PDB file of C-alpha atoms in Angstrom:
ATOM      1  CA  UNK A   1      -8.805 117.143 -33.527  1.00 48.00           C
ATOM      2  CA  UNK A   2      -6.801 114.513 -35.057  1.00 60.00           C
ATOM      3  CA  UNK A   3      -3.387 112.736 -34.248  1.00 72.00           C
ATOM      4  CA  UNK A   4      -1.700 115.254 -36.232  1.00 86.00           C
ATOM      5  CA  UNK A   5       2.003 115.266 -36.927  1.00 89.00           C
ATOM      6  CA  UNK A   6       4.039 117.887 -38.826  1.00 94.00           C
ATOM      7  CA  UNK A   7       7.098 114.765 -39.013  1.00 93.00           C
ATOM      8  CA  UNK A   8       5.453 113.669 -42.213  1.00 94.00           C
ATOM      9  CA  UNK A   9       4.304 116.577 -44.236  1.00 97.00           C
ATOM     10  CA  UNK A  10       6.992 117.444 -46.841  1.00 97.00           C
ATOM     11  CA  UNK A  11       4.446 120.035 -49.128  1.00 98.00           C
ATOM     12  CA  UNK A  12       2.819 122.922 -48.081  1.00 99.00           C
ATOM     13  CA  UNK A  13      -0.075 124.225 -49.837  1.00 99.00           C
ATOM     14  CA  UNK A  14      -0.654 127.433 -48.346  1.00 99.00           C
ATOM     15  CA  UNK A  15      -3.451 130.282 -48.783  1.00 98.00           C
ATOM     16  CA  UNK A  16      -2.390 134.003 -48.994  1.00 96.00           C
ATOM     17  CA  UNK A  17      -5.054 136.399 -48.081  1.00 92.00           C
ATOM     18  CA  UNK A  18      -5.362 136.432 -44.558  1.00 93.00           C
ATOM     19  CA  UNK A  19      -2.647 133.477 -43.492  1.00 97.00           C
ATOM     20  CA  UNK A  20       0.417 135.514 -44.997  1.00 97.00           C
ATOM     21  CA  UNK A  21      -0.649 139.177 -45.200  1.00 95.00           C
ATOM     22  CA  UNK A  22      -3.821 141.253 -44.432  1.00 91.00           C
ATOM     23  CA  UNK A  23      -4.571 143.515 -47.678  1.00 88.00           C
ATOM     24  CA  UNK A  24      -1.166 144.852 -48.653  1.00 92.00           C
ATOM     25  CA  UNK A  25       0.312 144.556 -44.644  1.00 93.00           C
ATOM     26  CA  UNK A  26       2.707 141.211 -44.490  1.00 96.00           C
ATOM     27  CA  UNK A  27       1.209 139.459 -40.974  1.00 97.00           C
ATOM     28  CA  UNK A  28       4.265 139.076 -38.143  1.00 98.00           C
ATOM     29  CA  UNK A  29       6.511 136.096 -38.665  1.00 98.00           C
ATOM     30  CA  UNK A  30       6.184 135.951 -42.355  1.00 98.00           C
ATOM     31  CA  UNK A  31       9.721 136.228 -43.553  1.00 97.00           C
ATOM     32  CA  UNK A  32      11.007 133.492 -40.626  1.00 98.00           C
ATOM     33  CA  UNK A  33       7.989 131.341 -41.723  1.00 98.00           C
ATOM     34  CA  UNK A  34       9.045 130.939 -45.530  1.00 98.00           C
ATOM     35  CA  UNK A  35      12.586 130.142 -44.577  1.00 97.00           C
ATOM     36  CA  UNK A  36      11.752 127.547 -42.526  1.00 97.00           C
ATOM     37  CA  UNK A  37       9.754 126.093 -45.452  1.00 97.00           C
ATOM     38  CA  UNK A  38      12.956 126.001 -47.144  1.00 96.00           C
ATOM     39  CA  UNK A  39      15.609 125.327 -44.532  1.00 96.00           C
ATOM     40  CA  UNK A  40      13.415 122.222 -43.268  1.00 96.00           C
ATOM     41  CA  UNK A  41      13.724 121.113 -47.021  1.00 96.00           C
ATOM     42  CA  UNK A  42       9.913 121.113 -47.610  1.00 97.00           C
ATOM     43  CA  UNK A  43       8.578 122.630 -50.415  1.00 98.00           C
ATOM     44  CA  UNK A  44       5.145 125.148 -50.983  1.00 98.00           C
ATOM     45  CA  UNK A  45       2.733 126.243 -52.984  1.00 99.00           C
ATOM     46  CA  UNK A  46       1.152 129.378 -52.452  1.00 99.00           C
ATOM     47  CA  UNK A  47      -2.474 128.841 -53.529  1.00 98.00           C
ATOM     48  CA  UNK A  48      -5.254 131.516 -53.679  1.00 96.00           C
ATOM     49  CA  UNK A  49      -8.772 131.804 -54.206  1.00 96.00           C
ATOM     50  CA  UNK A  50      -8.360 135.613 -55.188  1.00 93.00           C
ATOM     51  CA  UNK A  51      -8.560 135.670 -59.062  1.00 96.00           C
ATOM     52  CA  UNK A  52      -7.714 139.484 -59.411  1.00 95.00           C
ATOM     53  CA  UNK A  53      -4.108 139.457 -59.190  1.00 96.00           C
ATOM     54  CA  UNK A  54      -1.448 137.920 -62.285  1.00 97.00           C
ATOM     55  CA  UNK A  55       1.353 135.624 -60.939  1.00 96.00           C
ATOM     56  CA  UNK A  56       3.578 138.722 -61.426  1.00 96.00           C
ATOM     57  CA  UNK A  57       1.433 140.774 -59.591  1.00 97.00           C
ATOM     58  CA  UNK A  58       1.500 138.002 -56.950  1.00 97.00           C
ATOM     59  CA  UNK A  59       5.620 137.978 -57.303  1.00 97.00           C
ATOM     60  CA  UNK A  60       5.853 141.528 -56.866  1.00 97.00           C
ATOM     61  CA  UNK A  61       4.032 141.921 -53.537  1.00 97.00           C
ATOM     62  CA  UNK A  62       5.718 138.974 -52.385  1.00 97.00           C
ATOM     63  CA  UNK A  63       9.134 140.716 -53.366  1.00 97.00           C
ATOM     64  CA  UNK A  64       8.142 143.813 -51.717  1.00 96.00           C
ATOM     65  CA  UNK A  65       7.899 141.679 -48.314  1.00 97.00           C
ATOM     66  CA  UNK A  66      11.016 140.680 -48.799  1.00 96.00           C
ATOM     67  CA  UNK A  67       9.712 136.921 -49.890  1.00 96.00           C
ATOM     68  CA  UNK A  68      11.950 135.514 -53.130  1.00 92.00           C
ATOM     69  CA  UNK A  69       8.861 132.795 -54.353  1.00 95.00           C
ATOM     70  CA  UNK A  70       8.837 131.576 -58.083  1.00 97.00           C
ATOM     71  CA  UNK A  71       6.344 131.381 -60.645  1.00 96.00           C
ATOM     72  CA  UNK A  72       5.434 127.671 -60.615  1.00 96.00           C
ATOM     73  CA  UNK A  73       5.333 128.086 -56.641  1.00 98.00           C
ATOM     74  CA  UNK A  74       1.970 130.141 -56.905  1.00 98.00           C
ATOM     75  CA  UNK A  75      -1.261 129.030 -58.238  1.00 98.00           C
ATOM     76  CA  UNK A  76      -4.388 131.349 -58.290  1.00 98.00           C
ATOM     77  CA  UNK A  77      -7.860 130.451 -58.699  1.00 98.00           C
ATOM     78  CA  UNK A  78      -7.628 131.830 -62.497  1.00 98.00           C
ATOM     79  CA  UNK A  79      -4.839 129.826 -63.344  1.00 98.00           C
ATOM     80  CA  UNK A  80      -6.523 126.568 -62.334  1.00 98.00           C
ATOM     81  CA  UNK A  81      -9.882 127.937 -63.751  1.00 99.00           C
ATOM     82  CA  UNK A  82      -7.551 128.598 -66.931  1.00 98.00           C
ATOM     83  CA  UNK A  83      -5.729 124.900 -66.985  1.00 98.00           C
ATOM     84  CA  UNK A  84      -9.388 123.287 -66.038  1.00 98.00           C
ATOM     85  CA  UNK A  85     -11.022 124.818 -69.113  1.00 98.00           C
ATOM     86  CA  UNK A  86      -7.870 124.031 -71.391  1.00 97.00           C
ATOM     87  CA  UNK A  87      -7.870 120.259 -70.401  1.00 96.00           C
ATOM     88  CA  UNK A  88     -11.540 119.916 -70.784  1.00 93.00           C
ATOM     89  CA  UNK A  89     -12.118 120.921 -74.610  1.00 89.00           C
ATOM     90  CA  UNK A  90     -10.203 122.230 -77.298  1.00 89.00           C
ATOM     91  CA  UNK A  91     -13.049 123.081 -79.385  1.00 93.00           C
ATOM     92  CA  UNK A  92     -15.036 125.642 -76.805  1.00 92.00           C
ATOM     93  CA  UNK A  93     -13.207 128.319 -76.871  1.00 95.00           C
ATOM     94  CA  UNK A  94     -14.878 131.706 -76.039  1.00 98.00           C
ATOM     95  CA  UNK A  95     -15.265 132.976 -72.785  1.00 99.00           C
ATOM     96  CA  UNK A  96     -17.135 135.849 -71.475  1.00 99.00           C
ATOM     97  CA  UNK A  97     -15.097 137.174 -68.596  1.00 99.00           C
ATOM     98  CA  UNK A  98     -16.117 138.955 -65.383  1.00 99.00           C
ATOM     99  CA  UNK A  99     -12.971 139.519 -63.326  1.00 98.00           C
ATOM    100  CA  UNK A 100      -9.886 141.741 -62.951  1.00 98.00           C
ATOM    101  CA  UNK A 101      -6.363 141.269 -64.492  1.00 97.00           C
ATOM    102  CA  UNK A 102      -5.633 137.947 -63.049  1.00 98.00           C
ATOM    103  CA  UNK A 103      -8.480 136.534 -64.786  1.00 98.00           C
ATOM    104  CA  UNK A 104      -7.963 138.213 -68.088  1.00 98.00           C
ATOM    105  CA  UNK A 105      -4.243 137.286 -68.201  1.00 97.00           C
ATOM    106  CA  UNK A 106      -5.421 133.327 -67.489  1.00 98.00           C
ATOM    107  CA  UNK A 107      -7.163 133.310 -70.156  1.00 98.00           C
ATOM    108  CA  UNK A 108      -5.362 134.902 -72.814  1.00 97.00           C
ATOM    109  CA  UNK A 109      -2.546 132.485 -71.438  1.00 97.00           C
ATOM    110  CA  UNK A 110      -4.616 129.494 -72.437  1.00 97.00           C
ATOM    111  CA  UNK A 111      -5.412 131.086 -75.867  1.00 97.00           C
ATOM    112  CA  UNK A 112      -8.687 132.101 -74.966  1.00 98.00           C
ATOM    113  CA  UNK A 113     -10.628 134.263 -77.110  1.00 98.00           C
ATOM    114  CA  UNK A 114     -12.650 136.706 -74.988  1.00 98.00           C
ATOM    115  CA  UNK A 115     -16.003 137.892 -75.989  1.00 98.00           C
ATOM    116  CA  UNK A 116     -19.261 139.196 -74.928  1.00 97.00           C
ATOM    117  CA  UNK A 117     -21.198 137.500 -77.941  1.00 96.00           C
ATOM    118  CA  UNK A 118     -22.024 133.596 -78.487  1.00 96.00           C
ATOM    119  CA  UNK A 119     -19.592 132.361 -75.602  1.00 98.00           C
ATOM    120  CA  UNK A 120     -18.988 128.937 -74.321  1.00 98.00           C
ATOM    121  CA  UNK A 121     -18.416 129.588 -70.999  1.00 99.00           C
ATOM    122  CA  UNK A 122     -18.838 132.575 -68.513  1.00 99.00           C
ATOM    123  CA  UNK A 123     -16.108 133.061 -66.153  1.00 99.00           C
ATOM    124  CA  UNK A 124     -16.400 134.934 -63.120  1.00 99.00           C
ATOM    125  CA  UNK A 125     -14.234 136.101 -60.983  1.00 98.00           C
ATOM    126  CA  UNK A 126     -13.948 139.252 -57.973  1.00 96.00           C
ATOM    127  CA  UNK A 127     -14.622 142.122 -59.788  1.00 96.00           C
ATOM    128  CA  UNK A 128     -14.341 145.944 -58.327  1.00 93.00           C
ATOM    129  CA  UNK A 129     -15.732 147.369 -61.563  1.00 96.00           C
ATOM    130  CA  UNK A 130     -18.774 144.909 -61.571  1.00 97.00           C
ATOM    131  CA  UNK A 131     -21.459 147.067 -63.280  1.00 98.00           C
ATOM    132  CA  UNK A 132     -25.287 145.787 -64.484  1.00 98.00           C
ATOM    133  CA  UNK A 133     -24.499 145.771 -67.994  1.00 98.00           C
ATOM    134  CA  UNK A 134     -21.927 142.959 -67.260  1.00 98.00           C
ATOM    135  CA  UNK A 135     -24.244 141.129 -65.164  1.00 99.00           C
ATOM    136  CA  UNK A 136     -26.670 141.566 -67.785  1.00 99.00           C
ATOM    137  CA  UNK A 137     -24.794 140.009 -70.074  1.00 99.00           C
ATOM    138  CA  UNK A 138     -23.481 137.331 -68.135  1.00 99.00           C
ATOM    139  CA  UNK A 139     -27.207 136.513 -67.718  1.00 99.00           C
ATOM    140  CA  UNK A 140     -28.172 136.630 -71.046  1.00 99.00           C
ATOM    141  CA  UNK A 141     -25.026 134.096 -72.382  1.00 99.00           C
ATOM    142  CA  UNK A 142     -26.155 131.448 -69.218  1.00 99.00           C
ATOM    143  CA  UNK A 143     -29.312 131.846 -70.123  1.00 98.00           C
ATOM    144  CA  UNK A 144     -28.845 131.138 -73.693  1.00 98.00           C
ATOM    145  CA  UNK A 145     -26.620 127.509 -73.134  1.00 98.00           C
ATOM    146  CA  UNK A 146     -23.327 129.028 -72.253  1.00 98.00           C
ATOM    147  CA  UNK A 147     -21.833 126.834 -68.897  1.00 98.00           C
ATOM    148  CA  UNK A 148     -21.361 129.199 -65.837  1.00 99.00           C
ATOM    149  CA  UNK A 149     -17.837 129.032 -64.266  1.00 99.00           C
ATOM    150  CA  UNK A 150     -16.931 130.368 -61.150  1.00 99.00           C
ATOM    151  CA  UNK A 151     -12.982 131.021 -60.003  1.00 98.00           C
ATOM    152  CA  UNK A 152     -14.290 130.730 -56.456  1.00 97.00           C
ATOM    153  CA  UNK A 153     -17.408 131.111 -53.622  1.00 95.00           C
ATOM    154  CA  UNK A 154     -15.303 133.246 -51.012  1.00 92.00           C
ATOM    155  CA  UNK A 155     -18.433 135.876 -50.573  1.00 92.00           C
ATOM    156  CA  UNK A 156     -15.556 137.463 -47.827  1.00 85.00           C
ATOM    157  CA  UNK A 157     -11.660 138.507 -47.960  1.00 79.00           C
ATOM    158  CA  UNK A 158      -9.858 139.913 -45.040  1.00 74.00           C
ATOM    159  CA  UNK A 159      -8.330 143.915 -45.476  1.00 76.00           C
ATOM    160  CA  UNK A 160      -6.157 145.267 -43.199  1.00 77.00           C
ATOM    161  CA  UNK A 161      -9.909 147.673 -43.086  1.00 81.00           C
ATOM    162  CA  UNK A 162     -12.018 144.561 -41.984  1.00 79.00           C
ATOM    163  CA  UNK A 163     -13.684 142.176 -43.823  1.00 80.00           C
ATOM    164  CA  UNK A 164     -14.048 142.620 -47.656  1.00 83.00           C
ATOM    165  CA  UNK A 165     -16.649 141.873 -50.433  1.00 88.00           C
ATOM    166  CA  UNK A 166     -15.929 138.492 -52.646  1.00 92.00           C
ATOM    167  CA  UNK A 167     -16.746 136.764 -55.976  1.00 96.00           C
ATOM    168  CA  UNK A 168     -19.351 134.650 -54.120  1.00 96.00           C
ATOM    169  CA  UNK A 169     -21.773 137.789 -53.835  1.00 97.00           C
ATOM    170  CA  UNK A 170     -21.206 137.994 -57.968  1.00 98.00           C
ATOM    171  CA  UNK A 171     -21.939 134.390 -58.260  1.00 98.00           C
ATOM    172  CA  UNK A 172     -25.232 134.948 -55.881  1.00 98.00           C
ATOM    173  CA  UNK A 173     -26.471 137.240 -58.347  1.00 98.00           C
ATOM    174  CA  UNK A 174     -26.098 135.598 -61.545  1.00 99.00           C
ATOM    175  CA  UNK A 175     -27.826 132.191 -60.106  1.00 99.00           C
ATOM    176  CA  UNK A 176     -30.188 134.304 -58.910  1.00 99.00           C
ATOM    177  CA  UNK A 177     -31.080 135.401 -62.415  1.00 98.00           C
ATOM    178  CA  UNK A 178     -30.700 132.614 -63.882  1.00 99.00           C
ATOM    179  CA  UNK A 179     -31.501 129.360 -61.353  1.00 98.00           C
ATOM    180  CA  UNK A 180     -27.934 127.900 -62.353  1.00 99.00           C
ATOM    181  CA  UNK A 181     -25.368 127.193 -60.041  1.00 98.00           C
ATOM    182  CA  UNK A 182     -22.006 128.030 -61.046  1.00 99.00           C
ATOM    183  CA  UNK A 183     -18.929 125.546 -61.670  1.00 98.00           C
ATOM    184  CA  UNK A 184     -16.289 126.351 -58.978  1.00 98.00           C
ATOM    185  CA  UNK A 185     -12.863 125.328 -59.832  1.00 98.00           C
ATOM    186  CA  UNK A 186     -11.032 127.115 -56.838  1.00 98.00           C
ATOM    187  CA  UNK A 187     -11.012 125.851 -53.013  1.00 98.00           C
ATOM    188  CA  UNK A 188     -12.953 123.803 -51.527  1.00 98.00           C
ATOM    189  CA  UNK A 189     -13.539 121.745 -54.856  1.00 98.00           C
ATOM    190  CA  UNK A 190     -11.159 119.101 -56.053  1.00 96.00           C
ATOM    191  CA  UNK A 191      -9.860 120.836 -59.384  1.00 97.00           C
ATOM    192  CA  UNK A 192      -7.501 123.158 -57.917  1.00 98.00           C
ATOM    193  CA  UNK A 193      -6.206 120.857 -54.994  1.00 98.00           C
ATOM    194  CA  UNK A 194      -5.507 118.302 -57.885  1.00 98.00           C
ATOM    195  CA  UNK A 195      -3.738 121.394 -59.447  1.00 98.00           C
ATOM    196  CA  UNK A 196      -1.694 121.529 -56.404  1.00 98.00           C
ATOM    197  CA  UNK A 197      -0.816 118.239 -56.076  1.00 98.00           C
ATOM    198  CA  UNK A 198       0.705 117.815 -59.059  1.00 98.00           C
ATOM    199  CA  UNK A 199       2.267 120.634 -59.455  1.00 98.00           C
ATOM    200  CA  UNK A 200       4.017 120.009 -56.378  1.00 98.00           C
ATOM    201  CA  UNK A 201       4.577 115.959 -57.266  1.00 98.00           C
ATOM    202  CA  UNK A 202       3.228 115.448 -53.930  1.00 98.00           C
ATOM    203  CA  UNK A 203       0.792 112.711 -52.122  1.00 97.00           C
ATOM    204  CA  UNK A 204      -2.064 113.799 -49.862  1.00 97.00           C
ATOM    205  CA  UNK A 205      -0.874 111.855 -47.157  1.00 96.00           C
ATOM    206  CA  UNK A 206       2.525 113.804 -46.539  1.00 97.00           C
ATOM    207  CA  UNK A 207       0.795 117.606 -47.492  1.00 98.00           C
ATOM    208  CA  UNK A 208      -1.009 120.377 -45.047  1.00 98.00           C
ATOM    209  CA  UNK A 209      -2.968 122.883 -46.653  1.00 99.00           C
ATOM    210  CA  UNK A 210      -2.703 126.054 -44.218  1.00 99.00           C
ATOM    211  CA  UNK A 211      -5.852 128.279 -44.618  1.00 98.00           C
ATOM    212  CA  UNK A 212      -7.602 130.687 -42.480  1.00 96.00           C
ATOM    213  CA  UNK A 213     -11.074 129.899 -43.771  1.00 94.00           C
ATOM    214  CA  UNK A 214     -13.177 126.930 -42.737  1.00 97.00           C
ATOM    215  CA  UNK A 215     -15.459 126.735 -46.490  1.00 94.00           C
ATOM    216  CA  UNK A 216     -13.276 127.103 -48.707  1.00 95.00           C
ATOM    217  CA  UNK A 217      -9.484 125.921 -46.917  1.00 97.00           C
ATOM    218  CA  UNK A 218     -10.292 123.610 -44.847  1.00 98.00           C
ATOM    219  CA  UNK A 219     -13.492 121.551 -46.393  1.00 98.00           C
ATOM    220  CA  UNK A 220     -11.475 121.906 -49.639  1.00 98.00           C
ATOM    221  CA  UNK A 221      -8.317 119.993 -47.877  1.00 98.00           C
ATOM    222  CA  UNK A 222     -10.502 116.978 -46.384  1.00 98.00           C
ATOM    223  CA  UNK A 223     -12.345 116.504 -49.334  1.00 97.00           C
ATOM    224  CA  UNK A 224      -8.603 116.082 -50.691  1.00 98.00           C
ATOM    225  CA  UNK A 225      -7.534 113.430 -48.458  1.00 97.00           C
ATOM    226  CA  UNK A 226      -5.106 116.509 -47.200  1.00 97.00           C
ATOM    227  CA  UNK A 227      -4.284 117.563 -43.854  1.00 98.00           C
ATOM    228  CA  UNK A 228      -5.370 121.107 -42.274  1.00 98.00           C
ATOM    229  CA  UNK A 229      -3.965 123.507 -40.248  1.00 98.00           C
ATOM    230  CA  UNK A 230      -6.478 126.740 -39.515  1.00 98.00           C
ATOM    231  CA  UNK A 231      -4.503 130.129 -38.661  1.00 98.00           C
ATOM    232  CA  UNK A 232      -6.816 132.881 -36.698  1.00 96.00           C
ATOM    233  CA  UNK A 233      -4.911 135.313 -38.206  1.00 94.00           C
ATOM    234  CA  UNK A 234      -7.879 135.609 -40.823  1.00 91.00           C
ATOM    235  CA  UNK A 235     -11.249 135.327 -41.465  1.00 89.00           C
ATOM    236  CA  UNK A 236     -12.218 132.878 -39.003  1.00 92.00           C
ATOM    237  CA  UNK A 237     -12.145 133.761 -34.936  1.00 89.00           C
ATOM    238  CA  UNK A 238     -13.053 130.853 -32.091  1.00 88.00           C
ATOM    239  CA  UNK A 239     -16.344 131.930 -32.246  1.00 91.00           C
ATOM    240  CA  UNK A 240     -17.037 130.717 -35.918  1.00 93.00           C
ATOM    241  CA  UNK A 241     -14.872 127.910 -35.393  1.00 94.00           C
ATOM    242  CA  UNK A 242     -16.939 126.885 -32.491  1.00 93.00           C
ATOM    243  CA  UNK A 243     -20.760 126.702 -34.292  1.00 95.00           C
ATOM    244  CA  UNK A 244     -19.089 124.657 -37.450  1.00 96.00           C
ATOM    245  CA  UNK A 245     -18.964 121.614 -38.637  1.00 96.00           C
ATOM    246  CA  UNK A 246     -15.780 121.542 -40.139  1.00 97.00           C
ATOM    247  CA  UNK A 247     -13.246 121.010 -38.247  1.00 97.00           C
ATOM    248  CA  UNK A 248      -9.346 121.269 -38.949  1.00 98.00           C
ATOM    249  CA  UNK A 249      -6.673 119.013 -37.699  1.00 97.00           C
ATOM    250  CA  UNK A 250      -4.481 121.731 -36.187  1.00 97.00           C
ATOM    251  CA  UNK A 251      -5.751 125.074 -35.051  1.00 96.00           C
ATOM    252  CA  UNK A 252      -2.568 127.382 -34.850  1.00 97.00           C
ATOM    253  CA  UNK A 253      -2.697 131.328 -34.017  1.00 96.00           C
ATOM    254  CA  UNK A 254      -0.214 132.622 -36.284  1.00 97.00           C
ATOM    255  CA  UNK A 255       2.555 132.105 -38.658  1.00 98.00           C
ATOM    256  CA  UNK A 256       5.349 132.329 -35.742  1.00 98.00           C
ATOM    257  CA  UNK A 257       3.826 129.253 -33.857  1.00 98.00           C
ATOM    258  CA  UNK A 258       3.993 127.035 -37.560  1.00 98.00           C
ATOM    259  CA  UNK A 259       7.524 128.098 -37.661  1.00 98.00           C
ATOM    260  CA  UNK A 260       8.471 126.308 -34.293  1.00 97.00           C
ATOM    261  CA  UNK A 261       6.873 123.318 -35.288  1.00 96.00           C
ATOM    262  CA  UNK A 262       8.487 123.279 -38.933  1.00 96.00           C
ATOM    263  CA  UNK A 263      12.017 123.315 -36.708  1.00 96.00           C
ATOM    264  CA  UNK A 264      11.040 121.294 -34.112  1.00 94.00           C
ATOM    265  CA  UNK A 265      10.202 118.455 -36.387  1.00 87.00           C
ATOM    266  CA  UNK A 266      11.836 116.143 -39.352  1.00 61.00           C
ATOM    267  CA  UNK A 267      10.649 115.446 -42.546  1.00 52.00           C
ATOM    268  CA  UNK A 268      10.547 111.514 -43.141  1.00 46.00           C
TER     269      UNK A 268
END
């Protein structure tokens, strides 16, 4: 553990699955947790791996847990897969997609075209409809030059049912097929904490990423330069914790314990 001091962290880059809400079930404190954010003047981003959902979608569930959030104070794997793509060429510009509405709506926001035939780039993302024809394909495009994109490894989600299926499983399958490894643009790579960052106009040295997983949270914030805070409230227990490597700076049980210590301490 490090000397770790909520007095300096002014942004807040914080995960959703499984550190604010379990499935579609908000987790307890999570109201009295986002208006400390705000009455402690700091200011957040809510940043997901989970590609399915639209930032409207994302605005909607947040609504229905009584959480007033803005557009430019989310940012989903998709959109940073989206932005990534957009700033890297202007001229490669078809995408075979594998992913739900989140995805889909990234790209078409970026002026993607979306095809299954001669693509630059196949994008994958969680998919509940994931059939063998679009593996197939996705196969077949890699395997004839197109660059294989991944929104993120998470190969596990938290439900309020247990522990769900990921895109990393979808990812496993294609580099099986194909012996390439997939570009990740989500957590724990750099892309979408860069993203973040400057969305947010903020410096690593006075932001805390709050996550509940160790891969993709947590080694995503220290290769960063960010701090971490781990929540048990998700994916990982004490046992997990215990065998790894990576380590957080702040291991916290829940949502209503981060609100004490947003109160209890001053922005600088």
């Amino acid at each position: 553990m490090s000397n770790f001091s909520f007095n300096k962290i002014q942004n807040l880059i914080i995960d959703m699955d499984g550190v604010l809400w379990r499935g579609n079930t908000p987790l307890p404190g999570l109201k009295d947790f986002v208006n400390a954010i705000h009455n402690t003047n700091r200011k957040m981003l809510l940043a997901t791996n989970n590609s399915s959902k639209t930032i409207n979608q994302y605005l909607s569930k947040l609504q229905d847990m009584g959480i007033k959030a803005t557009a430019n104070e989310i940012l989903t794997s998709s959109q940073a897969t989206g932005n990534y793509l957009n700033n890297l060429s202007q001229n490669d510009r078809k995408v075979f997609v594998i992913g739900q509405d989140g995805l889909i709506d990234a790209m078409k926001h970026y002026n993607f075209q979306i095809t299954n035939q001669n693509a630059d780039y196949v994008v994958v993302g969680v998919d509940t409809n994931i059939s063998w024809d679009k593996l197939n394909t996705a196969v077949q495009l890699i395997r004839s030059g197109s660059k294989f994109i991944g929104t993120n490894p998470d190969t596990t989600y938290p439900t309020e049912n247990g522990i769900g299926v990921g895109n990393g499983i979808i990812l496993a399958a294609i580099e099986a097929a194909t012996n390439v490894k997939p570009m990740i643009i989500g957590k724990p790579e750099r892309h979408i904490f860069d993203q973040a960052l400057d969305i947010l106009g903020a410096d690593p040295s006075n932001t805390l990423m709050i996550g509940d997983r160790l891969d993709t949270d947590i080694l995503g914030a220290k290769k960063a330069g960010i701090s971490s805070l781990l929540v048990l409230t998700g994916v990982t227990d004490s046992n997990i914790l215990t065998d790894s490597d990576i380590q957080p700076d702040v291991i916290m049980n829940g949502l209503p314990e981060i609100t004490v210590k947003l109160y209890s301490s001053e922005t600088q």
